Amino acid sequence: MNNKDLPIFDINNYSDLDEALEEGNKLFKELYIDDRIEFYDVYSQCNAHVQFSPKNTIEYKNKIFFQRFFHIVSRDKDESGNKYNNYPCENTDYDCDRDCILNFFPDYREKTIERMICPFRLTSIKYFSEIIRLYNLKDQRIKIFEEVRTKNGRYSYFINFVYIENKRMILAVIQKVEHGDRFKYYFVTCYSVSSIKRKQKILKNFSKKK
C-alpha cells in the first residue's frame, strides 16, 4: 500500500468479494456502532460522540448491510452511460476486476441511483476511526476546518478532518446538528481525494488544530 500509516481491511484474506463484504460489514458494526468514536470539538469546546445510524442500510442477496462509507460506489450515468457524479477511482494497489467506468453493472438500485460494490472502498473501513484517533493524539498530519452552510435560511455545520501524507489526501466529514443547547454529531463521508482542484480547495480552508 502507498498509504502505510493507515490500517486497511485486507480483502485478499477472503475467498471472494461476498465473504469480504460480509466480514467487513461485521467490522464496521464493531468499530462504529458497538464502539464509540469520540473527539474534542475545538469549535464548540465540548466532547463529541460521532453517531452512525443503523437505519442507513440496504438489502443485498437477502442480507442487510450498512450502505454508507465503506463498500459501495455510486455512479449516476446518462443514457450513454458516460456521465458520473463522483471523482475517479484512486485504486493503484489492488487488481480489481470490477470495471465501474466502462462496464458498469449495478449490484442493486437505491431509488434512482444504481450502485456497485467497490473492493477498494471496502479496504478503507478502518480509515475514519484511525483518522479520529490520530487527531486525538494531535498528529500533525491531521488538519481540520469547520464549514457553515446555509439553505433556505437554515444553517448546517460540518467539521472536516484532512489527513495529508506526501501526496495522499483523505477527507473525513462530520455534520454537527443543533440539539437543544448541544450538538449531535453524525458521520457523513470519508474518502481519498483524487481531484487536484478539490485538493487545492481543501488546502485553502484547513487550519491546524491548536
Tab-separated table of C-alpha atoms in Angstrom:
chain	number	residue	atom	x	y	z
A	1	MET	CA	0.000	0.000	0.000
A	2	ASN	CA	1.095	3.554	-0.714
A	3	ASN	CA	-0.585	4.669	2.483
A	4	LYS	CA	1.238	2.548	5.040
A	5	ASP	CA	0.219	4.545	8.097
A	6	LEU	CA	-3.494	3.862	7.841
A	7	PRO	CA	-4.604	0.283	8.560
A	8	ILE	CA	-6.537	-1.492	5.843
A	9	PHE	CA	-9.117	-4.248	5.778
A	10	ASP	CA	-7.326	-6.785	3.589
A	11	ILE	CA	-9.890	-8.279	1.228
A	12	ASN	CA	-7.257	-10.720	-0.049
A	13	ASN	CA	-7.738	-12.721	3.152
A	14	TYR	CA	-11.148	-13.893	1.954
A	15	SER	CA	-12.236	-16.364	-0.687
A	16	ASP	CA	-14.422	-13.939	-2.643
A	17	LEU	CA	-15.927	-10.452	-2.555
A	18	ASP	CA	-19.160	-11.591	-0.903
A	19	GLU	CA	-17.259	-13.119	2.033
A	20	ALA	CA	-15.102	-9.985	2.370
A	21	LEU	CA	-18.210	-7.802	2.237
A	22	GLU	CA	-19.901	-9.793	4.988
A	23	GLU	CA	-16.845	-9.757	7.259
A	24	GLY	CA	-16.271	-6.076	6.504
A	25	ASN	CA	-19.842	-5.375	7.479
A	26	LYS	CA	-19.242	-7.048	10.856
A	27	LEU	CA	-16.090	-4.979	11.377
A	28	PHE	CA	-17.955	-1.800	10.501
A	29	LYS	CA	-20.535	-2.604	13.183
A	30	GLU	CA	-17.810	-3.289	15.763
A	31	LEU	CA	-15.891	-0.087	15.008
A	32	TYR	CA	-18.712	2.378	14.540
A	33	ILE	CA	-21.910	1.048	16.111
A	34	ASP	CA	-20.756	-1.000	19.100
A	35	ASP	CA	-17.773	1.228	19.985
A	36	ARG	CA	-17.818	4.998	20.476
A	37	ILE	CA	-15.913	7.319	18.152
A	38	GLU	CA	-15.147	10.434	20.189
A	39	PHE	CA	-13.116	13.622	19.801
A	40	TYR	CA	-12.917	17.122	21.244
A	41	ASP	CA	-14.748	19.741	19.186
A	42	VAL	CA	-12.450	22.775	19.391
A	43	TYR	CA	-15.037	24.993	17.705
A	44	SER	CA	-17.805	24.402	20.246
A	45	GLN	CA	-15.339	23.445	23.004
A	46	CYS	CA	-17.045	20.229	24.003
A	47	ASN	CA	-16.625	16.482	23.763
A	48	ALA	CA	-18.261	14.925	20.717
A	49	HIS	CA	-19.580	11.431	20.014
A	50	VAL	CA	-19.940	10.524	16.337
A	51	GLN	CA	-23.080	8.576	15.523
A	52	PHE	CA	-23.745	6.138	12.682
A	53	SER	CA	-27.345	5.337	12.009
A	54	PRO	CA	-28.141	1.606	11.662
A	55	LYS	CA	-31.202	2.739	9.682
A	56	ASN	CA	-28.962	3.543	6.702
A	57	THR	CA	-28.955	0.021	5.380
A	58	ILE	CA	-29.535	-1.818	2.140
A	59	GLU	CA	-30.622	-5.360	1.355
A	60	TYR	CA	-28.213	-7.296	-0.799
A	61	LYS	CA	-28.606	-11.017	-1.521
A	62	ASN	CA	-31.218	-11.266	1.236
A	63	LYS	CA	-28.845	-9.827	3.851
A	64	ILE	CA	-28.733	-6.401	5.481
A	65	PHE	CA	-25.608	-4.263	5.082
A	66	PHE	CA	-24.667	-0.746	6.150
A	67	GLN	CA	-24.806	1.210	2.929
A	68	ARG	CA	-22.639	4.179	3.776
A	69	PHE	CA	-18.924	4.776	3.931
A	70	PHE	CA	-17.154	1.613	3.025
A	71	HIS	CA	-18.391	-0.784	0.414
A	72	ILE	CA	-20.491	0.960	-2.191
A	73	VAL	CA	-19.581	3.307	-5.010
A	74	SER	CA	-22.341	5.288	-6.764
A	75	ARG	CA	-22.330	6.122	-10.426
A	76	ASP	CA	-25.118	8.249	-11.843
A	77	LYS	CA	-24.968	7.924	-15.602
A	78	ASP	CA	-26.693	9.462	-18.599
A	79	GLU	CA	-28.281	7.475	-21.424
A	80	SER	CA	-24.905	6.673	-22.929
A	81	GLY	CA	-23.530	5.547	-19.548
A	82	ASN	CA	-20.649	8.024	-19.650
A	83	LYS	CA	-21.569	10.672	-17.083
A	84	TYR	CA	-20.502	10.193	-13.476
A	85	ASN	CA	-21.137	12.170	-10.306
A	86	ASN	CA	-18.025	11.329	-8.284
A	87	TYR	CA	-14.272	11.579	-8.613
A	88	PRO	CA	-12.138	8.927	-10.366
A	89	CYS	CA	-11.075	5.815	-8.523
A	90	GLU	CA	-7.663	6.071	-6.841
A	91	ASN	CA	-7.081	2.343	-6.722
A	92	THR	CA	-3.460	1.636	-7.608
A	93	ASP	CA	-2.961	-1.124	-5.046
A	94	TYR	CA	-5.438	-3.846	-5.945
A	95	ASP	CA	-6.089	-5.878	-9.048
A	96	CYS	CA	-9.795	-5.082	-9.323
A	97	ASP	CA	-11.844	-6.817	-11.995
A	98	ARG	CA	-14.882	-4.616	-11.380
A	99	ASP	CA	-14.882	-2.084	-14.201
A	100	CYS	CA	-17.217	0.551	-12.772
A	101	ILE	CA	-16.345	3.052	-15.517
A	102	LEU	CA	-16.636	1.348	-18.896
A	103	ASN	CA	-18.716	-1.670	-17.878
A	104	PHE	CA	-20.997	-0.504	-15.097
A	105	PHE	CA	-23.343	-3.279	-13.981
A	106	PRO	CA	-25.128	-2.297	-10.741
A	107	ASP	CA	-25.366	-4.768	-7.875
A	108	TYR	CA	-28.526	-3.055	-6.688
A	109	ARG	CA	-30.592	0.103	-7.083
A	110	GLU	CA	-31.304	2.659	-4.388
A	111	LYS	CA	-34.221	4.782	-5.604
A	112	THR	CA	-32.842	6.357	-8.801
A	113	ILE	CA	-29.180	5.639	-8.007
A	114	GLU	CA	-27.513	2.467	-9.202
A	115	ARG	CA	-24.715	1.127	-7.056
A	116	MET	CA	-21.819	-1.232	-7.428
A	117	ILE	CA	-19.872	-2.912	-4.633
A	118	CYS	CA	-16.361	-1.449	-4.578
A	119	PRO	CA	-13.488	-3.653	-3.297
A	120	PHE	CA	-11.145	-0.665	-2.965
A	121	ARG	CA	-13.535	1.228	-0.693
A	122	LEU	CA	-14.095	-1.937	1.286
A	123	THR	CA	-10.397	-1.932	2.226
A	124	SER	CA	-10.765	1.521	3.824
A	125	ILE	CA	-13.268	0.613	6.556
A	126	LYS	CA	-10.760	1.483	9.301
A	127	TYR	CA	-9.702	4.862	7.873
A	128	PHE	CA	-12.271	7.021	9.635
A	129	SER	CA	-11.669	5.610	13.122
A	130	GLU	CA	-7.902	5.875	12.583
A	131	ILE	CA	-8.097	9.498	11.411
A	132	ILE	CA	-10.078	10.446	14.528
A	133	ARG	CA	-7.607	8.517	16.703
A	134	LEU	CA	-4.667	10.374	15.154
A	135	TYR	CA	-6.464	13.676	15.607
A	136	ASN	CA	-6.977	12.926	19.297
A	137	LEU	CA	-3.230	12.240	19.534
A	138	LYS	CA	-2.530	15.666	17.977
A	139	ASP	CA	-0.877	14.067	14.967
A	140	GLN	CA	0.357	16.848	12.659
A	141	ARG	CA	-0.882	15.010	9.562
A	142	ILE	CA	-4.464	15.764	10.586
A	143	LYS	CA	-5.800	19.231	9.819
A	144	ILE	CA	-9.353	20.410	10.443
A	145	PHE	CA	-11.691	23.162	9.370
A	146	GLU	CA	-15.333	23.876	10.089
A	147	GLU	CA	-17.804	24.788	7.365
A	148	VAL	CA	-21.085	26.626	7.822
A	149	ARG	CA	-23.572	26.112	5.001
A	150	THR	CA	-26.939	27.791	4.580
A	151	LYS	CA	-30.058	26.531	2.832
A	152	ASN	CA	-33.473	28.192	2.995
A	153	GLY	CA	-32.268	30.312	5.895
A	154	ARG	CA	-31.129	27.285	7.914
A	155	TYR	CA	-27.543	26.723	8.992
A	156	SER	CA	-25.669	23.422	8.759
A	157	TYR	CA	-22.308	22.850	10.418
A	158	PHE	CA	-19.657	20.423	9.191
A	159	ILE	CA	-16.250	19.525	10.629
A	160	ASN	CA	-13.740	18.380	8.015
A	161	PHE	CA	-10.764	16.229	9.040
A	162	VAL	CA	-7.993	16.190	6.432
A	163	TYR	CA	-5.307	13.508	6.508
A	164	ILE	CA	-2.253	14.516	4.457
A	165	GLU	CA	0.731	12.222	3.922
A	166	ASN	CA	3.024	13.030	0.985
A	167	LYS	CA	0.665	13.370	-1.995
A	168	ARG	CA	-2.126	11.360	-0.391
A	169	MET	CA	-5.152	13.188	0.991
A	170	ILE	CA	-8.138	11.648	2.759
A	171	LEU	CA	-11.153	13.723	3.771
A	172	ALA	CA	-13.487	12.741	6.612
A	173	VAL	CA	-16.619	14.812	7.212
A	174	ILE	CA	-18.880	15.021	10.265
A	175	GLN	CA	-22.103	17.032	10.464
A	176	LYS	CA	-22.993	18.958	13.631
A	177	VAL	CA	-26.714	19.185	14.282
A	178	GLU	CA	-28.128	21.520	16.914
A	179	HIS	CA	-29.997	19.616	19.606
A	180	GLY	CA	-31.291	21.947	22.295
A	181	ASP	CA	-28.279	23.700	23.803
A	182	ARG	CA	-25.910	20.994	22.496
A	183	PHE	CA	-24.883	19.379	19.219
A	184	LYS	CA	-25.221	15.875	17.885
A	185	TYR	CA	-22.507	14.638	15.535
A	186	TYR	CA	-23.165	12.407	12.530
A	187	PHE	CA	-20.786	10.716	10.123
A	188	VAL	CA	-21.160	11.991	6.552
A	189	THR	CA	-18.324	10.531	4.468
A	190	CYS	CA	-14.674	9.503	4.324
A	191	TYR	CA	-12.784	9.107	1.057
A	192	SER	CA	-9.492	9.622	-0.774
A	193	VAL	CA	-9.405	12.914	-2.650
A	194	SER	CA	-8.127	12.487	-6.209
A	195	SER	CA	-9.122	15.760	-7.869
A	196	ILE	CA	-6.277	18.306	-7.857
A	197	LYS	CA	-8.765	21.196	-7.827
A	198	ARG	CA	-10.587	19.632	-4.901
A	199	LYS	CA	-7.304	19.208	-3.025
A	200	GLN	CA	-6.399	22.837	-3.648
A	201	LYS	CA	-9.779	23.999	-2.384
A	202	ILE	CA	-9.420	21.923	0.778
A	203	LEU	CA	-5.889	23.186	1.413
A	204	LYS	CA	-7.142	26.771	1.324
A	205	ASN	CA	-9.619	26.066	4.099
A	206	PHE	CA	-7.964	23.763	6.618
A	207	SER	CA	-6.477	25.034	9.820
A	208	LYS	CA	-4.126	23.304	12.235
A	209	LYS	CA	-5.609	22.133	15.491
A	210	LYS	CA	-4.489	24.475	18.227
